[in-house]
Amino acid sequence: MEILCFGLSHHEAPVELRERFAIPESRAAATAWELAKQDALSEAVVVSTCNRVEFYIATESAAEGFASARRVIAANFAEPEGFFRHAGPRSIRHLFNVVCGLDSMVLGETEILGQVKKAYGAAHEAGATGRNLNKLFQRAFNVAKEVRTQTKITRGAVSVGSVAVDLAEKIFGRLSECHVMILGAGETAEMTAGALQSRGVKTIFVANRSYDRAAALAERMSGRAVRFDDWTREIRAVDILIGSTAAPHHVLTAAELAPVMRTRADRPLFCIDLAVPRDIEPAVNDLDGVYLYDIDHLQNVAAQSMAARQQEIALCEQIIERHVGEFSEWLAAGGKPPLFGDAEAQRG
Amino acid sequence: MDRLLLIAASFCFLFGFALSMHALGARVAHASRANFVAILSGFIFQSAFLYLRGEQLGRCPLTNRFEVLTFLSWSLVLFYLLTGSTYRLSLLGLFTAPLALIFQFAALLFPDISRGTVVKGPANAWFEMHAAVSVLAYGAFALAAIAGVMYLVQERQLKTHHLTSFFHALPPIHDLAVANRRLIFCGFVLLSVGIAAGFGIGSWHSHLAKIAWSVGVWLLYGFILTAEWRHRLSPRRGAWLSVAALGVVICTLWGITFLTERPSL
C-alpha cells in the first residue's frame, strides 16, 4: 500500500491559482468519497484551507493513483497544473509537517491542526477513509501533540495583535475587567482591539477626530464612541490605550498623564502606540505603572518569538523523522504490528 | 535524628530550586507541580522536626536562634503552600525554595543548645502565642518580599521591552502586586496579634528594647499598607519597600532572638 499526497500550497502557488481549486467545506467530504471510490484508489482525505488544497490518498500503485486522482480533479475543478506530488515517506513527512505547523505561512501556528482534524473527520464520516489513512491521520495528530509539548515551536506571539494581547495578559492577568480605549480608527488598531476583545475585555471606547468614524467603529466592536475632545476625561477608567491617529504630534504626553497616574497608583496602564508619527510621548514609559509599546517594540517581540520558533525546527524534524520511519515500517509490513502510541492518539 | 529531618528538608528545597531552574531553561511542562511537591516534602520534614522538638520541650520550639530560624523557614513555606495555590502564582516556588533553604541552612549553622536539655515546664501561654504568631508574621513578610522581587523582575522586563524566557514563566504583574499587598496585610494582622500577646506576658517593662523593635516593624509595615491603600504608593515602590523591610525584619528577629536566649527568659 502506498500513501500519496499532492496539491497546492502557499509555497508554490499564488492565491489566484489556489482559489481555482479551493474546495468549500460542504464539498470536501463528497470529493474525498468520490476519490476513494475510484478503482485505483482505496481511501482519500481532502484538506482545503486558505493556504493549501491537498489530497491524501491510499493506493496500491502510485502511478495509477496519481492518474486516477488527476482525472477526478480535472472533472470537478480544473486541470491540476502545478501540483506538487509526494509518494511514500515524503507524503507521510509532508502531512506531519503540515499538522505541526512547520509548513504554515506563520511557522508553528496551531489553527492548521484543527483544520486537518476537521477535514479528516469529514472524510471519515463520509466513509472515504480506511485502515491506512485512519492510522496515518491518528499518528499525525499524535505527532502534532508531541511536537507541541516537547518543543517551543508554538511559543510566543508572532503578530502585532497577538503580542499586544500577550503583553496585556502579562500585565493584568485576566482581561475581563479591563477597559480599552482606541484613539483613531486605523485598521491595525481595530485588529488589535479585536484581538483584545476576543479575550473578553469589558469595554471598548473609541475616540476619533471624526465622530462618525468613531461611532461606526464603536458599533462594529460593540463599544462606545467618545468625542475626541473628551477622551482625556475618560482615561482614568482606561487600562489599555491604543493610539493610532494620524496626528503629526503627540496626543498624550508624560506631563498630561502623570497627574492621572497619581490618582490610580495601583492600576497599571498599558499604552500601545501603533501610530507613525507616534501618538504617545516615549517619556510616559518612565511613569510608574505605565508600560508603553510602540509599533517597533511590538514587531521586535514578534520577531524574537519567530526567531525562537525557527531554532526549534531541527528538534521538530527529529521527532517527525522518528514517526515517519515507524509509520513507513508499519505500512511496508502490511500494517501487521500495532503502532506504538496509537492508543494515546485515539485518546487525545 | 531531629537534625537529620532538617537536613532532609534542606535537600528537598535545594532539589525544588534546581528542578525549577532546569524547567525554566528547558520550559518543561508541569515544572511548578514538581517544585510544589519538593517544597511540600521539605515542609513535612520541618513539621515533623517542630512536632518532635515541641514534644521534647513541652512548649513551642522557639527557644534559640536555631529553632527560631527553622520556625521562620517553616512559616515561609506554610504561606507559600497556602498562597501559591490560591493565586496560582507560577514560579513563586522557584523563589521560595532558595529563601527557605537559606533560613534552614542558617538555622543548621547555629548550635542546637536545647538538645538534650531537661524538658521545661509549661511556658507562659501569652509568650508562646506572642513568639509563634510573630514568627508566622515574618514568614508572610518574607513571602511578600519574594512576590516583590518577582514584581520588580517582571516590571523591569516590561519597561525595557527586553522579554526573556523568564518573562513568560512569571505571573502577571498585577497579580504579583495584589499578592504582595495581601501578604503584607496578612503579616501585619499577625504581627499585631503577636505584639498584643506580648503585652499579655507581663513584666513587659523589662523588655522595652524588644517592644520598641517590634512596634518599629509594625509601624513600617503599617506605613506601607496605609500608603498603598491611600494610593500614595505605586506597586513598584511597594515592592521595593517590602524587600527592604524584610531586611529590617531579619535584623529585628535577630535582636528578639538574642534577647529571648538570655537566661532571664
GROMACS .gro file of N, CA, C and O in nm, chain B residues 147-256:
model
  440
  495ALA      N    1   0.738   3.796   4.649
  495ALA     CA    2   0.645   3.846   4.545
  495ALA      C    3   0.694   3.981   4.494
  495ALA      O    4   0.682   4.012   4.375
  496GLY      N    5   0.751   4.062   4.584
  496GLY     CA    6   0.805   4.192   4.547
  496GLY      C    7   0.921   4.178   4.449
  496GLY      O    8   0.928   4.251   4.350
  497VAL      N    9   1.010   4.085   4.476
  497VAL     CA   10   1.124   4.062   4.386
  497VAL      C   11   1.073   4.019   4.248
  497VAL      O   12   1.119   4.068   4.144
  498MET      N   13   0.976   3.927   4.249
  498MET     CA   14   0.921   3.881   4.121
  498MET      C   15   0.856   3.997   4.046
  498MET      O   16   0.869   4.009   3.924
  499TYR      N   17   0.787   4.084   4.120
  499TYR     CA   18   0.725   4.202   4.058
  499TYR      C   19   0.832   4.289   3.992
  499TYR      O   20   0.817   4.332   3.876
  500LEU      N   21   0.941   4.313   4.065
  500LEU     CA   22   1.045   4.402   4.014
  500LEU      C   23   1.114   4.343   3.890
  500LEU      O   24   1.145   4.415   3.795
  501VAL      N   25   1.133   4.211   3.892
  501VAL     CA   26   1.194   4.144   3.775
  501VAL      C   27   1.102   4.159   3.653
  501VAL      O   28   1.144   4.198   3.544
  502GLN      N   29   0.972   4.132   3.675
  502GLN     CA   30   0.875   4.140   3.566
  502GLN      C   31   0.860   4.284   3.516
  502GLN      O   32   0.851   4.309   3.396
  503GLU      N   33   0.857   4.376   3.610
  503GLU     CA   34   0.838   4.517   3.576
  503GLU      C   35   0.954   4.569   3.492
  503GLU      O   36   0.934   4.640   3.394
  504ARG      N   37   1.075   4.527   3.530
  504ARG     CA   38   1.193   4.572   3.456
  504ARG      C   39   1.189   4.523   3.311
  504ARG      O   40   1.222   4.596   3.218
  505GLN      N   41   1.146   4.399   3.294
  505GLN     CA   42   1.140   4.344   3.158
  505GLN      C   43   1.035   4.418   3.075
  505GLN      O   44   1.058   4.449   2.958
  506LEU      N   45   0.922   4.447   3.137
  506LEU     CA   46   0.816   4.518   3.065
  506LEU      C   47   0.860   4.660   3.028
  506LEU      O   48   0.832   4.709   2.919
  507LYS      N   49   0.929   4.725   3.120
  507LYS     CA   50   0.971   4.863   3.097
  507LYS      C   51   1.080   4.873   2.989
  507LYS      O   52   1.080   4.964   2.909
  508THR      N   53   1.173   4.776   2.992
  508THR     CA   54   1.286   4.784   2.899
  508THR      C   55   1.255   4.717   2.765
  508THR      O   56   1.337   4.721   2.673
  509HIS      N   57   1.138   4.653   2.755
  509HIS     CA   58   1.095   4.583   2.633
  509HIS      C   59   1.187   4.466   2.599
  509HIS      O   60   1.190   4.421   2.486
  510HIS      N   61   1.263   4.423   2.699
  510HIS     CA   62   1.354   4.310   2.677
  510HIS      C   63   1.294   4.189   2.748
  510HIS      O   64   1.308   4.173   2.869
  511LEU      N   65   1.223   4.105   2.672
  511LEU     CA   66   1.148   3.996   2.732
  511LEU      C   67   1.227   3.865   2.719
  511LEU      O   68   1.245   3.815   2.609
  512THR      N   69   1.272   3.814   2.832
  512THR     CA   70   1.347   3.688   2.831
  512THR      C   71   1.248   3.573   2.853
  512THR      O   72   1.128   3.596   2.871
  513SER      N   73   1.302   3.450   2.856
  513SER     CA   74   1.213   3.334   2.879
  513SER      C   75   1.155   3.343   3.020
  513SER      O   76   1.048   3.289   3.049
  514PHE      N   77   1.224   3.411   3.109
  514PHE     CA   78   1.176   3.433   3.246
  514PHE      C   79   1.042   3.506   3.245
  514PHE      O   80   0.954   3.479   3.326
  515PHE      N   81   1.030   3.600   3.151
  515PHE     CA   82   0.909   3.683   3.142
  515PHE      C   83   0.786   3.596   3.123
  515PHE      O   84   0.682   3.616   3.186
  516HIS      N   85   0.798   3.498   3.034
  516HIS     CA   86   0.682   3.414   3.003
  516HIS      C   87   0.647   3.322   3.119
  516HIS      O   88   0.533   3.279   3.132
  517ALA      N   89   0.748   3.291   3.202
  517ALA     CA   90   0.723   3.199   3.313
  517ALA      C   91   0.669   3.271   3.436
  517ALA      O   92   0.608   3.208   3.522
  518LEU      N   93   0.691   3.400   3.445
  518LEU     CA   94   0.646   3.473   3.564
  518LEU      C   95   0.497   3.508   3.556
  518LEU      O   96   0.443   3.523   3.447
  519PRO      N   97   0.432   3.523   3.671
  519PRO     CA   98   0.288   3.556   3.670
  519PRO      C   99   0.265   3.701   3.627
  519PRO      O  100   0.358   3.780   3.623
  520PRO      N  101   0.138   3.736   3.598
  520PRO     CA  102   0.107   3.874   3.560
  520PRO      C  103   0.148   3.971   3.672
  520PRO      O  104   0.133   3.940   3.790
  521ILE      N  105   0.195   4.086   3.631
  521ILE     CA  106   0.249   4.184   3.725
  521ILE      C  107   0.141   4.234   3.822
  521ILE      O  108   0.168   4.259   3.940
  522HIS      N  109   0.018   4.245   3.774
  522HIS     CA  110  -0.091   4.291   3.861
  522HIS      C  111  -0.118   4.189   3.972
  522HIS      O  112  -0.140   4.227   4.088
  523ASP      N  113  -0.114   4.059   3.939
  523ASP     CA  114  -0.135   3.954   4.039
  523ASP      C  115  -0.025   3.958   4.144
  523ASP      O  116  -0.050   3.935   4.263
  524LEU      N  117   0.098   3.986   4.099
  524LEU     CA  118   0.210   3.992   4.193
  524LEU      C  119   0.193   4.109   4.289
  524LEU      O  120   0.220   4.096   4.409
  525ALA      N  121   0.144   4.223   4.236
  525ALA     CA  122   0.122   4.340   4.322
  525ALA      C  123   0.014   4.309   4.426
  525ALA      O  124   0.027   4.344   4.543
  526VAL      N  125  -0.092   4.241   4.381
  526VAL     CA  126  -0.202   4.206   4.473
  526VAL      C  127  -0.151   4.108   4.579
  526VAL      O  128  -0.179   4.124   4.699
  527ALA      N  129  -0.074   4.008   4.538
  527ALA     CA  130  -0.021   3.909   4.632
  527ALA      C  131   0.071   3.977   4.733
  527ALA      O  132   0.064   3.950   4.853
  528ASN      N  133   0.155   4.067   4.684
  528ASN     CA  134   0.246   4.142   4.772
  528ASN      C  135   0.167   4.218   4.879
  528ASN      O  136   0.198   4.211   4.998
  529ARG      N  137   0.062   4.287   4.833
  529ARG     CA  138  -0.018   4.369   4.925
  529ARG      C  139  -0.090   4.280   5.027
  529ARG      O  140  -0.092   4.309   5.146
  530ARG      N  141  -0.150   4.171   4.980
  530ARG     CA  142  -0.228   4.085   5.071
  530ARG      C  143  -0.138   4.014   5.172
  530ARG      O  144  -0.179   3.994   5.286
  531LEU      N  145  -0.019   3.976   5.127
  531LEU     CA  146   0.072   3.909   5.220
  531LEU      C  147   0.121   4.006   5.327
  531LEU      O  148   0.135   3.969   5.444
  532ILE      N  149   0.145   4.131   5.286
  532ILE     CA  150   0.184   4.232   5.386
  532ILE      C  151   0.070   4.252   5.485
  532ILE      O  152   0.091   4.259   5.607
  533PHE      N  153  -0.052   4.257   5.433
  533PHE     CA  154  -0.169   4.275   5.520
  533PHE      C  155  -0.180   4.158   5.619
  533PHE      O  156  -0.200   4.177   5.740
  534CYS      N  157  -0.164   4.037   5.566
  534CYS     CA  158  -0.173   3.917   5.648
  534CYS      C  159  -0.065   3.919   5.758
  534CYS      O  160  -0.094   3.894   5.876
  535GLY      N  161   0.059   3.952   5.718
  535GLY     CA  162   0.168   3.959   5.814
  535GLY      C  163   0.143   4.068   5.917
  535GLY      O  164   0.172   4.050   6.036
  536PHE      N  165   0.087   4.179   5.871
  536PHE     CA  166   0.060   4.292   5.961
  536PHE      C  167  -0.041   4.253   6.068
  536PHE      O  168  -0.024   4.284   6.187
  537VAL      N  169  -0.148   4.183   6.026
  537VAL     CA  170  -0.251   4.139   6.122
  537VAL      C  171  -0.188   4.043   6.224
  537VAL      O  172  -0.209   4.056   6.345
  538LEU      N  173  -0.108   3.949   6.173
  538LEU     CA  174  -0.045   3.851   6.262
  538LEU      C  175   0.052   3.920   6.360
  538LEU      O  176   0.055   3.888   6.478
  539LEU      N  177   0.128   4.016   6.306
  539LEU     CA  178   0.223   4.086   6.392
  539LEU      C  179   0.149   4.166   6.499
  539LEU      O  180   0.193   4.174   6.615
  540SER      N  181   0.034   4.224   6.461
  540SER     CA  182  -0.047   4.299   6.558
  540SER      C  183  -0.090   4.207   6.671
  540SER      O  184  -0.081   4.243   6.790
  541VAL      N  185  -0.136   4.086   6.634
  541VAL     CA  186  -0.179   3.988   6.734
  541VAL      C  187  -0.059   3.948   6.821
  541VAL      O  188  -0.069   3.939   6.944
  542GLY      N  189   0.056   3.928   6.755
  542GLY     CA  190   0.178   3.888   6.827
  542GLY      C  191   0.220   3.994   6.928
  542GLY      O  192   0.255   3.962   7.042
  543ILE      N  193   0.216   4.120   6.886
  543ILE     CA  194   0.256   4.228   6.976
  543ILE      C  195   0.157   4.239   7.093
  543ILE      O  196   0.196   4.253   7.210
  544ALA      N  197   0.027   4.228   7.058
  544ALA     CA  198  -0.076   4.236   7.163
  544ALA      C  199  -0.055   4.123   7.264
  544ALA      O  200  -0.063   4.145   7.387
  545ALA      N  201  -0.023   4.005   7.213
  545ALA     CA  202   0.001   3.890   7.303
  545ALA      C  203   0.126   3.916   7.388
  545ALA      O  204   0.132   3.873   7.504
  546GLY      N  205   0.223   3.987   7.330
  546GLY     CA  206   0.345   4.018   7.403
  546GLY      C  207   0.317   4.101   7.528
  546GLY      O  208   0.382   4.083   7.631
  547PHE      N  209   0.219   4.189   7.518
  547PHE     CA  210   0.183   4.270   7.634
  547PHE      C  211   0.118   4.185   7.744
  547PHE      O  212   0.118   4.222   7.860
  548GLY      N  213   0.061   4.071   7.702
  548GLY     CA  214  -0.003   3.982   7.799
  548GLY      C  215   0.096   3.900   7.879
  548GLY      O  216   0.061   3.838   7.980
  549ILE      N  217   0.223   3.898   7.835
  549ILE     CA  218   0.324   3.816   7.905
  549ILE      C  219   0.345   3.868   8.047
  549ILE      O  220   0.370   3.792   8.140
  550GLY      N  221   0.327   3.999   8.062
  550GLY     CA  222   0.355   4.060   8.192
  550GLY      C  223   0.500   4.104   8.198
  550GLY      O  224   0.583   4.061   8.116
  551SER      N  225   0.531   4.181   8.292
  551SER     CA  226   0.665   4.240   8.311
  551SER      C  227   0.722   4.291   8.179
  551SER      O  228   0.840   4.277   8.150
  552TRP      N  229   0.632   4.349   8.095
  552TRP     CA  230   0.675   4.394   7.963
  552TRP      C  231   0.772   4.512   7.971
  552TRP      O  232   0.850   4.535   7.880
  553HIS      N  233   0.768   4.582   8.087
  553HIS     CA  234   0.857   4.698   8.101
  553HIS      C  235   1.005   4.655   8.103
  553HIS      O  236   1.094   4.735   8.078
  554SER      N  237   1.029   4.523   8.128
  554SER     CA  238   1.168   4.478   8.129
  554SER      C  239   1.216   4.438   7.989
  554SER      O  240   1.328   4.396   7.970
  555HIS      N  241   1.127   4.445   7.891
  555HIS     CA  242   1.165   4.409   7.752
  555HIS      C  243   1.141   4.527   7.658
  555HIS      O  244   1.089   4.510   7.549
  556LEU      N  245   1.174   4.644   7.706
  556LEU     CA  246   1.143   4.765   7.627
  556LEU      C  247   1.212   4.764   7.490
  556LEU      O  248   1.154   4.807   7.390
  557ALA      N  249   1.334   4.715   7.486
  557ALA     CA  250   1.408   4.713   7.358
  557ALA      C  251   1.334   4.626   7.257
  557ALA      O  252   1.315   4.663   7.140
  558LYS      N  253   1.290   4.507   7.301
  558LYS     CA  254   1.215   4.416   7.213
  558LYS      C  255   1.088   4.480   7.164
  558LYS      O  256   1.053   4.473   7.046
  559ILE      N  257   1.017   4.544   7.258
  559ILE     CA  258   0.889   4.605   7.222
  559ILE      C  259   0.910   4.717   7.122
  559ILE      O  260   0.838   4.730   7.023
  560ALA      N  261   1.015   4.796   7.145
  560ALA     CA  262   1.043   4.907   7.054
  560ALA      C  263   1.073   4.854   6.913
  560ALA      O  264   1.021   4.907   6.814
  561TRP      N  265   1.152   4.749   6.905
  561TRP     CA  266   1.183   4.689   6.774
  561TRP      C  267   1.055   4.641   6.707
  561TRP      O  268   1.030   4.669   6.590
  562SER      N  269   0.972   4.567   6.781
  562SER     CA  270   0.851   4.508   6.723
  562SER      C  271   0.754   4.617   6.677
  562SER      O  272   0.697   4.608   6.568
  563VAL      N  273   0.740   4.718   6.760
  563VAL     CA  274   0.650   4.828   6.722
  563VAL      C  275   0.707   4.901   6.601
  563VAL      O  276   0.632   4.944   6.512
  564GLY      N  277   0.838   4.913   6.595
  564GLY     CA  278   0.902   4.976   6.479
  564GLY      C  279   0.869   4.901   6.350
  564GLY      O  280   0.832   4.960   6.249
  565VAL      N  281   0.877   4.768   6.355
  565VAL     CA  282   0.844   4.686   6.238
  565VAL      C  283   0.696   4.701   6.204
  565VAL      O  284   0.657   4.716   6.088
  566TRP      N  285   0.615   4.701   6.310
  566TRP     CA  286   0.470   4.714   6.291
  566TRP      C  287   0.438   4.848   6.222
  566TRP      O  288   0.358   4.854   6.130
  567LEU      N  289   0.506   4.953   6.266
  567LEU     CA  290   0.484   5.085   6.205
  567LEU      C  291   0.531   5.088   6.060
  567LEU      O  292   0.466   5.146   5.973
  568LEU      N  293   0.644   5.024   6.034
  568LEU     CA  294   0.698   5.021   5.898
  568LEU      C  295   0.599   4.957   5.802
  568LEU      O  296   0.566   5.013   5.697
  569TYR      N  297   0.550   4.839   5.838
  569TYR     CA  298   0.454   4.771   5.751
  569TYR      C  299   0.319   4.844   5.750
  569TYR      O  300   0.250   4.845   5.648
  570GLY      N  301   0.286   4.905   5.864
  570GLY     CA  302   0.162   4.985   5.870
  570GLY      C  303   0.170   5.102   5.772
  570GLY      O  304   0.073   5.132   5.702
  571PHE      N  305   0.288   5.161   5.763
  571PHE     CA  306   0.308   5.273   5.670
  571PHE      C  307   0.290   5.225   5.525
  571PHE      O  308   0.222   5.289   5.445
  572ILE      N  309   0.352   5.110   5.494
  572ILE     CA  310   0.342   5.057   5.356
  572ILE      C  311   0.196   5.033   5.321
  572ILE      O  312   0.147   5.073   5.214
  573LEU      N  313   0.124   4.967   5.413
  573LEU     CA  314  -0.017   4.935   5.385
  573LEU      C  315  -0.101   5.060   5.368
  573LEU      O  316  -0.180   5.071   5.274
  574THR      N  317  -0.083   5.156   5.460
  574THR     CA  318  -0.163   5.278   5.454
  574THR      C  319  -0.135   5.354   5.325
  574THR      O  320  -0.227   5.398   5.257
  575ALA      N  321  -0.008   5.365   5.290
  575ALA     CA  322   0.028   5.439   5.169
  575ALA      C  323  -0.031   5.371   5.045
  575ALA      O  324  -0.077   5.437   4.952
  576GLU      N  325  -0.032   5.238   5.045
  576GLU     CA  326  -0.088   5.167   4.929
  576GLU      C  327  -0.239   5.185   4.924
  576GLU      O  328  -0.297   5.205   4.818
  577TRP      N  329  -0.304   5.177   5.040
  577TRP     CA  330  -0.449   5.192   5.041
  577TRP      C  331  -0.493   5.333   5.001
  577TRP      O  332  -0.597   5.351   4.944
  578ARG      N  333  -0.409   5.430   5.036
  578ARG     CA  334  -0.445   5.568   5.003
  578ARG      C  335  -0.391   5.608   4.865
  578ARG      O  336  -0.389   5.725   4.831
  579HIS      N  337  -0.347   5.507   4.789
  579HIS     CA  338  -0.297   5.529   4.653
  579HIS      C  339  -0.179   5.624   4.649
  579HIS      O  340  -0.160   5.699   4.554
  580ARG      N  341  -0.102   5.628   4.756
  580ARG     CA  342   0.016   5.715   4.762
  580ARG      C  343   0.143   5.639   4.724
  580ARG      O  344   0.249   5.698   4.717
  581LEU      N  345   0.129   5.511   4.711
  581LEU     CA  346   0.248   5.428   4.685
  581LEU      C  347   0.220   5.340   4.565
  581LEU      O  348   0.123   5.264   4.565
  582SER      N  349   0.305   5.352   4.463
  582SER     CA  350   0.286   5.267   4.345
  582SER      C  351   0.326   5.124   4.380
  582SER      O  352   0.406   5.102   4.472
  583PRO      N  353   0.274   5.024   4.308
  583PRO     CA  354   0.313   4.886   4.336
  583PRO      C  355   0.465   4.866   4.328
  583PRO      O  356   0.521   4.786   4.402
  584ARG      N  357   0.531   4.942   4.239
  584ARG     CA  358   0.677   4.927   4.227
  584ARG      C  359   0.745   4.969   4.356
  584ARG      O  360   0.831   4.898   4.409
  585ARG      N  361   0.704   5.085   4.409
  585ARG     CA  362   0.765   5.130   4.534
  585ARG      C  363   0.726   5.038   4.649
  585ARG      O  364   0.806   5.013   4.741
  586GLY      N  365   0.601   4.989   4.644
  586GLY     CA  366   0.556   4.894   4.746
  586GLY      C  367   0.642   4.768   4.745
  586GLY      O  368   0.680   4.715   4.850
  587ALA      N  369   0.677   4.723   4.623
  587ALA     CA  370   0.760   4.602   4.610
  587ALA      C  371   0.900   4.628   4.666
  587ALA      O  372   0.953   4.547   4.741
  588TRP      N  373   0.956   4.743   4.630
  588TRP     CA  374   1.090   4.778   4.682
  588TRP      C  375   1.087   4.784   4.835
  588TRP      O  376   1.176   4.732   4.902
  589LEU      N  377   0.984   4.851   4.888
  589LEU     CA  378   0.976   4.867   5.034
  589LEU      C  379   0.959   4.732   5.104
  589LEU      O  380   1.014   4.712   5.212
  590SER      N  381   0.882   4.642   5.042
  590SER     CA  382   0.861   4.512   5.107
  590SER      C  383   0.991   4.433   5.113
  590SER      O  384   1.016   4.359   5.208
  591VAL      N  385   1.075   4.450   5.010
  591VAL     CA  386   1.206   4.381   5.010
  591VAL      C  387   1.297   4.445   5.116
  591VAL      O  388   1.361   4.375   5.195
  592ALA      N  389   1.299   4.579   5.116
  592ALA     CA  390   1.384   4.649   5.214
  592ALA      C  391   1.337   4.619   5.357
  592ALA      O  392   1.419   4.597   5.447
  593ALA      N  393   1.205   4.616   5.375
  593ALA     CA  394   1.151   4.593   5.510
  593ALA      C  395   1.188   4.454   5.561
  593ALA      O  396   1.208   4.435   5.681
  594LEU      N  397   1.197   4.358   5.470
  594LEU     CA  398   1.233   4.222   5.513
  594LEU      C  399   1.373   4.223   5.576
  594LEU      O  400   1.397   4.154   5.676
  595GLY      N  401   1.462   4.304   5.518
  595GLY     CA  402   1.596   4.316   5.576
  595GLY      C  403   1.587   4.368   5.719
  595GLY      O  404   1.653   4.316   5.810
  596VAL      N  405   1.501   4.468   5.739
  596VAL     CA  406   1.482   4.523   5.873
  596VAL      C  407   1.424   4.416   5.966
  596VAL      O  408   1.466   4.401   6.081
  597VAL      N  409   1.328   4.339   5.912
  597VAL     CA  410   1.263   4.235   5.993
  597VAL      C  411   1.364   4.130   6.038
  597VAL      O  412   1.363   4.088   6.154
  598ILE      N  413   1.454   4.092   5.946
  598ILE     CA  414   1.552   3.990   5.983
  598ILE      C  415   1.640   4.042   6.097
  598ILE      O  416   1.667   3.971   6.193
  599CYS      N  417   1.678   4.170   6.088
  599CYS     CA  418   1.757   4.230   6.196
  599CYS      C  419   1.675   4.230   6.325
  599CYS      O  420   1.725   4.200   6.434
  600THR      N  421   1.547   4.264   6.312
  600THR     CA  422   1.458   4.269   6.428
  600THR      C  423   1.451   4.132   6.494
  600THR      O  424   1.463   4.119   6.616
  601LEU      N  425   1.432   4.033   6.408
  601LEU     CA  426   1.419   3.897   6.458
  601LEU      C  427   1.547   3.857   6.531
  601LEU      O  428   1.543   3.792   6.636
  602TRP      N  429   1.658   3.899   6.473
  602TRP     CA  430   1.788   3.868   6.534
  602TRP      C  431   1.794   3.926   6.676
  602TRP      O  432   1.833   3.860   6.772
  603GLY      N  433   1.751   4.050   6.685
  603GLY     CA  434   1.752   4.118   6.815
  603GLY      C  435   1.662   4.048   6.914
  603GLY      O  436   1.701   4.021   7.029
  604ILE      N  437   1.542   4.013   6.867
  604ILE     CA  438   1.445   3.947   6.956
  604ILE      C  439   1.502   3.814   7.004
  604ILE      O  440   1.498   3.780   7.122
   0.00000   0.00000   0.00000
